[in-house]
Amino acid sequence: LRFIHNQLFRHFKFASRFCPGPFHSTILRKAQFRSSDHETEYFEMCDRAVNRWREKGPQPLNVDLRADLSIRSEATENTSGLCLFLDRKNITHFFPPNFLPPYDCPQKHGVIMHYLKEKWDDDALAWEVIPPPLSACPPPCPRADRAITKLPEKLNPEASKVDGLAFLGLSLSRKSAAGHPGSVTHQTSFDLNEVQDRDYEYIDATNDDGWLAGGGEPGPPRSYKLAATDSAHVEMMRIGTYDPEWGGITAEDVVRVLRSGRILIPQIEVLPTAVVANWNEPPELEIRFDMEPSMPNLFDCTAPLPVNWSLRFIHNQLFRHFKFASRFCPGAFHSTILRKAEFRSPEHEKQYFEECGEVVKGWREKGPQPLNAGNWHVEESKRGEATDYRDADSFSTEHNSGLWLFQDRNNITDFFPPNFLPPYDTPHKYGMIMAFLNETWDVGDLEWKNILDEKFDSGTVTPERLFFFFFAGAPRRA
């Protein structure tokens, strides 16, 4: 590996050339273990597997691939060579070995050692001669260079057997000339390309997904990230899997409840409140949809509802109704637009967020906007077909900004239109809204917390008592 790497680095000199750390193959990203004991047991299992591989010794990788990527029918020797990847999912060329064994003759051994005697220093951007080893180096510690992070709090982590990607949420997908031609338009209220640095003026590197919003990634030759359609979304409730034995819930159960009207879905109008870098290192870039103010006016139905109130309103209903092991919500309401964002410099980072601040300021001036304002279909950017279960003529053309069911971020299966329509300033509807906004789910304690500290003589303000307030009057203070 070093022999080939050093030859490539000696020969090719272009601006974007680099090698991402020690030679490795990533098998999983964002791995979070059930506990420290589970982590220890996992790496012990891995050590046993590696020891078995060590006993067999080095092995060839490719044994049957031709240079034209066709499969050999006959067995041959010395076919383990090098591949050229357009991206990790697409191999375009194969280069078979041209420097063949044996390698123990003086001439070949000398050629090999000529390249193994040095390594490329990524910090100094220069070649460094490797001194003779003084002793064998110990293997790297699996935890040596990563921080321990807190698990997302599922309702019952022990009973959540298999992780998954299904969720209920909002779609921010929007087809764009800058993105993938297969992207679908589900909203036109916000052009997320306004906060995406597609020209890489500020961003130096990302993960292989590239930009997730604003039409997604078009792929080569317009971009050299993984070609992918727009998957911008906001999660309201992570389902994980549709297998109850794995800790999930069936899709049929979710759809039945959402279709029944038990979950009140208002006309969803949202406002991006900030673009931030999250706690990951390198960070993910997120568009936040915070509720502002965070403390609503619980008792005055003439008071304006908080910005983004509908997100907590729906989230809290979902969490009140659905109780299954894998249920959780991944942090504050947000849409991830980029992963592993590395800026060219601190000054470039500062300038990027200043520009994003100006964009958000413009969005704030317009105020909260509906998302599915065009009554779009799940699969196509087509008006008048927002659902597949009711006649388009009977579907509201004014209030259709609702909720989507995602099998994963690239696959939406169902749409649930609003069933709790404006206006919301009547005592009845305002009371129903405040009954759910007055509490939050504490992911640390896995319990509901009331946002009011004050007590009434009849006890804490519960959803039922708050709802009763609007029809029987306020209880007297002690």
XYZ file of C-alpha atoms in Angstrom:
478
model
C 0.000 0.000 0.000
C 2.741 2.480 0.905
C 4.766 1.396 -2.129
C 1.930 2.360 -4.503
C 0.876 5.418 -2.473
C 4.377 6.896 -2.526
C 4.734 6.357 -6.262
C 1.395 8.080 -6.881
C 2.332 11.010 -4.651
C 5.742 11.311 -6.317
C 4.234 11.360 -9.796
C 0.943 13.293 -9.443
C 1.132 16.903 -8.308
C -2.265 18.659 -8.338
C -4.041 20.916 -5.850
C -6.657 18.490 -4.481
C -4.333 15.510 -3.988
C -4.381 13.916 -0.534
C -4.841 10.618 1.299
C -7.443 10.505 4.117
C -5.338 9.290 7.028
C -3.821 5.819 7.536
C -4.828 3.136 5.056
C -8.224 1.901 6.193
C -11.703 0.842 5.146
C -14.623 2.508 6.892
C -17.330 -0.045 7.707
C -19.673 2.156 9.775
C -20.120 5.861 10.471
C -21.387 7.512 13.648
C -21.211 4.273 15.622
C -22.809 4.609 19.048
C -22.554 1.649 21.405
C -25.256 0.507 23.800
C -22.842 0.799 26.723
C -19.122 0.767 27.556
C -19.345 -2.972 28.201
C -20.924 -3.562 24.799
C -18.143 -1.528 23.209
C -15.459 -3.569 24.952
C -17.110 -6.822 23.909
C -17.396 -5.651 20.307
C -13.690 -4.809 19.993
C -12.734 -8.061 21.705
C -14.789 -9.897 19.073
C -13.020 -7.859 16.367
C -9.608 -8.740 17.843
C -10.469 -12.436 17.621
C -11.463 -12.033 13.972
C -8.272 -10.090 13.174
C -6.159 -12.759 14.882
C -7.747 -15.397 12.649
C -6.945 -13.266 9.601
C -3.367 -12.796 10.841
C -2.930 -16.560 11.141
C -3.762 -16.915 7.432
C -1.354 -14.140 6.479
C -1.716 -11.512 3.688
C -4.197 -12.469 0.980
C -4.823 -11.181 -2.579
C -8.012 -9.156 -2.987
C -9.058 -9.400 -6.622
C -8.840 -12.847 -8.154
C -11.253 -12.664 -11.105
C -11.614 -9.093 -12.438
C -10.246 -8.133 -15.864
C -8.987 -4.684 -16.836
C -12.316 -4.002 -18.630
C -14.155 -4.830 -15.352
C -15.550 -8.097 -16.767
C -15.261 -11.311 -14.732
C -12.678 -13.924 -15.622
C -13.979 -17.404 -16.260
C -10.564 -19.028 -15.973
C -8.373 -19.081 -12.866
C -5.221 -16.995 -13.195
C -2.468 -15.737 -10.907
C -1.444 -12.189 -10.015
C -4.720 -10.350 -10.656
C -4.956 -8.329 -7.441
C -4.481 -4.750 -8.640
C -5.763 -1.193 -8.369
C -9.213 0.321 -9.073
C -10.178 3.836 -10.142
C -13.337 5.059 -8.399
C -15.547 7.871 -9.680
C -17.019 7.702 -6.173
C -17.301 4.907 -3.629
C -20.265 3.397 -5.500
C -18.850 3.570 -9.034
C -15.631 1.904 -10.273
C -14.596 2.931 -13.777
C -11.201 1.245 -14.351
C -9.115 -1.641 -13.101
C -5.320 -1.768 -13.379
C -3.814 -5.252 -13.002
C -0.350 -5.828 -11.506
C 2.622 -5.011 -13.734
C 5.364 -5.533 -11.114
C 5.121 -9.254 -10.445
C 6.601 -11.571 -7.790
C 8.928 -12.856 -6.590
C 10.166 -9.787 -4.745
C 13.158 -11.280 -2.922
C 15.713 -10.652 -5.653
C 18.137 -7.740 -5.032
C 16.849 -5.610 -7.918
C 13.151 -5.767 -7.026
C 13.820 -5.491 -3.318
C 15.865 -2.364 -3.953
C 13.074 -0.781 -5.988
C 10.575 -1.489 -3.217
C 12.807 -0.114 -0.459
C 13.459 3.028 -2.490
C 9.803 3.993 -1.973
C 9.272 2.492 1.495
C 12.116 4.506 3.025
C 10.035 7.710 3.095
C 6.547 8.945 3.902
C 4.546 12.046 3.068
C 4.067 14.444 5.983
C 0.542 15.880 5.645
C 1.292 18.753 8.026
C 4.592 19.880 6.555
C 3.552 18.884 3.001
C 6.994 17.369 2.457
C 8.662 13.983 2.235
C 10.137 12.610 5.447
C 12.756 9.867 5.634
C 11.666 7.050 7.964
C 14.287 6.191 10.605
C 14.983 2.510 11.353
C 12.459 1.134 13.909
C 13.648 0.932 17.510
C 10.943 -1.454 18.625
C 7.630 -2.828 17.493
C 4.815 -0.320 17.744
C 1.748 -1.326 19.748
C -1.551 -1.504 17.858
C -3.707 1.620 18.052
C -6.295 1.785 20.812
C -9.821 1.661 19.341
C -10.830 4.654 21.489
C -7.551 6.553 21.340
C -8.532 9.377 19.027
C -12.273 9.840 19.456
C -14.437 11.500 22.043
C -17.203 9.687 23.895
C -20.551 11.154 22.912
C -23.953 10.811 24.524
C -26.366 8.374 22.918
C -29.562 9.636 21.360
C -32.127 8.721 23.978
C -34.452 6.084 22.603
C -37.470 5.273 24.703
C -36.093 1.832 25.598
C -32.485 1.374 24.381
C -32.232 -2.202 25.664
C -35.239 -3.319 23.628
C -34.117 -1.414 20.512
C -32.304 -4.234 18.745
C -31.579 -2.867 15.264
C -31.090 0.740 14.210
C -33.063 2.108 11.280
C -33.886 5.263 9.343
C -37.701 5.470 9.076
C -39.226 8.663 10.458
C -42.105 11.134 10.361
C -41.178 14.656 9.403
C -41.172 17.532 6.937
C -39.798 17.482 3.408
C -37.787 20.513 2.272
C -36.954 18.960 -1.087
C -36.820 21.342 -4.039
C -35.701 20.642 -7.592
C -32.893 22.921 -8.744
C -30.809 23.474 -11.868
C -27.743 23.208 -9.605
C -28.769 19.820 -8.248
C -29.696 16.314 -9.319
C -32.173 16.077 -12.233
C -34.174 13.449 -10.354
C -34.922 15.671 -7.362
C -38.547 16.328 -6.446
C -40.125 19.638 -5.435
C -42.100 19.525 -2.195
C -41.709 23.192 -1.238
C -40.822 26.485 -2.874
C -40.877 28.736 0.201
C -37.128 28.523 0.863
C -34.272 28.224 -1.622
C -31.731 26.381 0.506
C -29.036 26.937 -2.123
C -28.806 30.425 -0.629
C -26.959 28.896 2.353
C -25.064 26.212 0.403
C -21.519 26.986 -0.748
C -21.690 25.083 -4.029
C -18.670 26.956 -5.421
C -16.592 25.931 -2.376
C -15.531 29.471 -1.721
C -15.626 28.884 2.047
C -15.788 25.089 2.392
C -12.615 23.090 1.791
C -13.898 19.517 2.266
C -17.024 17.515 3.109
C -18.002 13.892 3.370
C -18.834 12.068 0.137
C -22.534 13.021 0.251
C -21.783 16.664 -0.485
C -24.734 19.076 -0.328
C -27.934 17.362 0.780
C -30.417 20.165 0.047
C -31.112 22.638 -2.759
C -31.619 19.878 -5.317
C -28.926 17.535 -3.959
C -25.742 16.600 -5.813
C -25.776 16.312 -9.634
C -22.689 14.085 -9.759
C -19.881 14.166 -12.348
C -18.937 16.175 -14.285
C -20.780 19.015 -12.491
C -19.749 17.805 -9.046
C -17.584 14.971 -7.831
C -19.605 13.973 -4.802
C -22.018 11.038 -4.767
C -24.836 11.832 -7.173
C -28.003 12.013 -5.075
C -31.399 13.658 -5.149
C -32.428 16.345 -2.662
C -33.105 14.730 0.725
C -33.603 17.852 2.868
C -35.970 17.116 5.734
C -36.820 17.831 9.373
C -37.392 14.833 11.648
C -40.333 14.964 14.071
C -40.204 11.371 15.325
C -37.627 8.723 14.451
C -39.275 5.337 14.004
C -36.170 3.361 13.083
C -37.519 0.110 11.701
C -40.962 -1.244 10.881
C -40.201 -4.436 12.854
C -41.614 -4.474 16.423
C -39.191 -7.283 17.368
C -36.327 -4.880 16.615
C -37.891 -2.110 18.688
C -39.835 -0.396 15.909
C -43.486 -0.225 14.918
C -45.176 -1.366 11.734
C -45.753 1.112 8.930
C -49.401 0.046 8.882
C -49.818 1.077 12.526
C -48.267 4.478 11.866
C -50.377 5.114 8.772
C -53.584 3.954 10.481
C -53.109 6.365 13.393
C -52.183 9.311 11.170
C -55.127 8.640 8.855
C -57.543 8.322 11.803
C -57.180 11.963 12.855
C -55.935 11.120 16.346
C -52.871 13.252 15.653
C -53.877 16.855 14.989
C -51.892 18.147 12.014
C -52.139 21.926 11.617
C -51.328 23.896 8.503
C -47.557 23.718 9.017
C -45.820 27.047 8.520
C -42.137 27.221 9.404
C -39.265 29.673 9.516
C -35.540 28.810 9.499
C -34.130 30.552 12.577
C -30.377 29.960 12.120
C -27.657 28.059 10.261
C -25.296 26.411 12.746
C -22.420 23.943 12.990
C -23.308 21.083 15.338
C -21.127 19.324 17.937
C -19.610 16.754 15.547
C -15.945 17.072 14.589
C -15.788 17.982 11.749
C -19.251 19.457 12.211
C -22.461 19.035 10.309
C -24.106 22.195 9.017
C -27.724 22.469 10.104
C -30.633 24.789 9.430
C -32.438 25.202 12.756
C -36.194 25.580 13.215
C -36.372 26.674 16.845
C -39.614 27.703 18.529
C -39.421 31.445 19.246
C -40.181 32.450 21.901
C -39.507 29.156 23.646
C -42.088 30.035 26.327
C -45.515 30.576 24.695
C -48.272 32.678 26.198
C -50.349 29.828 27.573
C -53.433 31.805 28.609
C -54.116 34.561 26.044
C -55.644 33.238 22.837
C -55.218 36.640 21.193
C -51.409 36.444 21.603
C -49.436 35.475 18.481
C -48.409 31.831 18.377
C -44.643 31.243 18.581
C -42.642 30.811 15.384
C -42.464 27.098 14.488
C -45.046 26.173 17.137
C -46.510 23.456 14.921
C -43.325 21.366 15.149
C -43.460 20.943 18.923
C -47.245 20.600 18.760
C -47.019 17.611 16.402
C -43.903 16.145 18.040
C -45.509 16.110 21.485
C -48.671 14.464 20.191
C -46.616 11.779 18.433
C -44.578 11.141 21.576
C -47.731 11.027 23.709
C -49.416 8.507 21.431
C -46.642 6.221 20.160
C -44.704 4.177 22.710
C -42.157 1.804 21.179
C -38.541 1.047 22.058
C -36.722 2.847 19.214
C -38.717 6.078 19.376
C -36.684 9.270 19.631
C -36.079 12.638 17.994
C -32.486 13.505 16.974
C -31.952 16.789 18.790
C -33.491 20.176 18.123
C -35.658 20.477 15.011
C -33.226 20.954 12.137
C -32.337 20.030 8.579
C -28.784 18.838 7.926
C -27.407 20.312 4.695
C -23.758 19.148 4.886
C -21.686 16.614 6.834
C -18.036 16.818 7.859
C -17.753 20.480 6.924
C -14.138 21.657 6.915
C -13.601 25.354 6.239
C -10.635 26.792 4.362
C -9.750 28.965 7.355
C -11.370 30.489 10.470
C -11.912 33.665 8.458
C -13.725 31.744 5.719
C -15.894 30.091 8.367
C -16.762 33.486 9.862
C -17.662 34.883 6.428
C -19.827 31.866 5.599
C -21.937 32.179 8.728
C -22.223 35.947 8.266
C -23.651 35.349 4.783
C -26.025 32.719 6.156
C -27.129 35.223 8.801
C -28.101 37.677 6.063
C -30.109 34.997 4.258
C -31.923 34.015 7.463
C -32.619 37.695 8.117
C -34.361 37.878 4.736
C -36.413 34.782 5.531
C -37.394 36.263 8.891
C -38.685 39.405 7.208
C -41.129 37.283 5.182
C -42.208 35.346 8.282
C -43.249 31.676 8.619
C -44.213 30.033 5.329
C -46.137 26.876 4.401
C -44.005 24.115 2.908
C -46.220 22.025 0.652
C -47.907 25.107 -0.791
C -48.291 23.526 -4.202
C -50.187 20.362 -3.208
C -47.382 18.163 -4.549
C -47.354 14.413 -4.944
C -45.019 12.156 -2.944
C -42.985 11.048 -5.963
C -43.387 13.757 -8.583
C -43.253 17.535 -8.709
C -46.892 17.600 -9.716
C -49.714 19.681 -8.288
C -53.078 18.279 -7.303
C -51.817 14.845 -6.194
C -50.573 15.374 -2.665
C -52.166 12.133 -1.472
C -52.851 8.725 -2.909
C -55.844 7.955 -0.717
C -58.379 10.662 -1.488
C -59.752 12.376 -4.533
C -57.759 15.447 -5.564
C -60.958 17.457 -5.946
C -61.816 16.951 -2.276
C -58.351 17.923 -1.107
C -57.828 21.426 0.246
C -56.043 23.711 -2.188
C -55.439 26.289 0.529
C -54.218 24.187 3.465
C -51.982 21.316 2.358
C -48.715 21.807 4.262
C -48.642 18.571 6.224
C -46.528 15.647 7.377
C -44.547 13.006 5.453
C -43.614 9.410 6.289
C -40.048 8.547 5.232
C -38.726 5.000 4.907
C -35.362 6.752 4.793
C -34.292 10.249 3.764
C -34.358 9.317 0.064
C -37.686 7.464 0.080
C -41.014 9.035 1.075
C -43.992 6.671 1.150
C -46.958 8.641 2.526
C -48.260 12.167 2.969
C -50.688 13.287 5.688
C -52.450 16.593 4.980
C -53.566 19.032 7.683
C -56.672 18.002 9.610
C -56.565 20.833 12.187
C -57.100 23.963 10.144
C -56.740 27.687 10.928
C -57.709 30.053 12.401
C -56.039 29.152 15.693
C -56.980 32.193 17.802
C -60.270 30.806 19.114
C -60.274 29.731 22.793
C -61.049 26.144 21.798
C -58.206 25.691 19.297
C -55.735 27.823 21.254
C -56.386 25.682 24.318
C -55.755 22.497 22.363
C -52.464 23.905 21.063
C -51.248 25.105 24.461
C -52.168 21.781 26.041
C -49.256 20.293 24.057
C -46.881 23.272 23.918
C -46.753 23.572 27.709
C -44.473 20.534 28.083
C -41.270 19.120 26.638
C -39.831 15.615 26.480
C -36.659 15.335 28.569
C -34.305 12.989 26.674
C -32.057 12.608 29.710
C -34.736 11.550 32.193
C -37.049 10.058 29.542
C -40.057 11.864 30.979
C -42.279 14.868 30.351
C -41.333 18.197 31.902
C -43.762 21.088 32.386
C -42.408 24.396 31.075
C -44.117 26.318 33.903
C -42.471 26.506 37.291
C -45.419 28.116 39.000
C -48.019 25.955 40.774
C -51.713 26.482 41.199
C -53.679 25.520 44.277
C -55.022 22.525 42.344
C -51.527 21.309 41.376
C -49.161 21.543 38.445
C -50.409 22.854 35.112
C -51.120 19.656 33.170
C -52.362 19.470 29.561
C -55.836 18.511 30.791
C -56.040 21.383 33.290
C -54.659 23.876 30.811
C -57.258 22.795 28.258
C -59.970 23.103 30.931
C -58.781 26.665 31.641
C -60.207 27.954 28.383
C -63.705 26.679 29.103
C -64.125 26.976 32.882
C -61.903 29.963 33.680
C -58.566 30.156 35.427
C -58.201 28.508 38.863
C -57.565 30.911 41.703
C -53.982 31.363 42.843
C -53.071 30.241 46.335
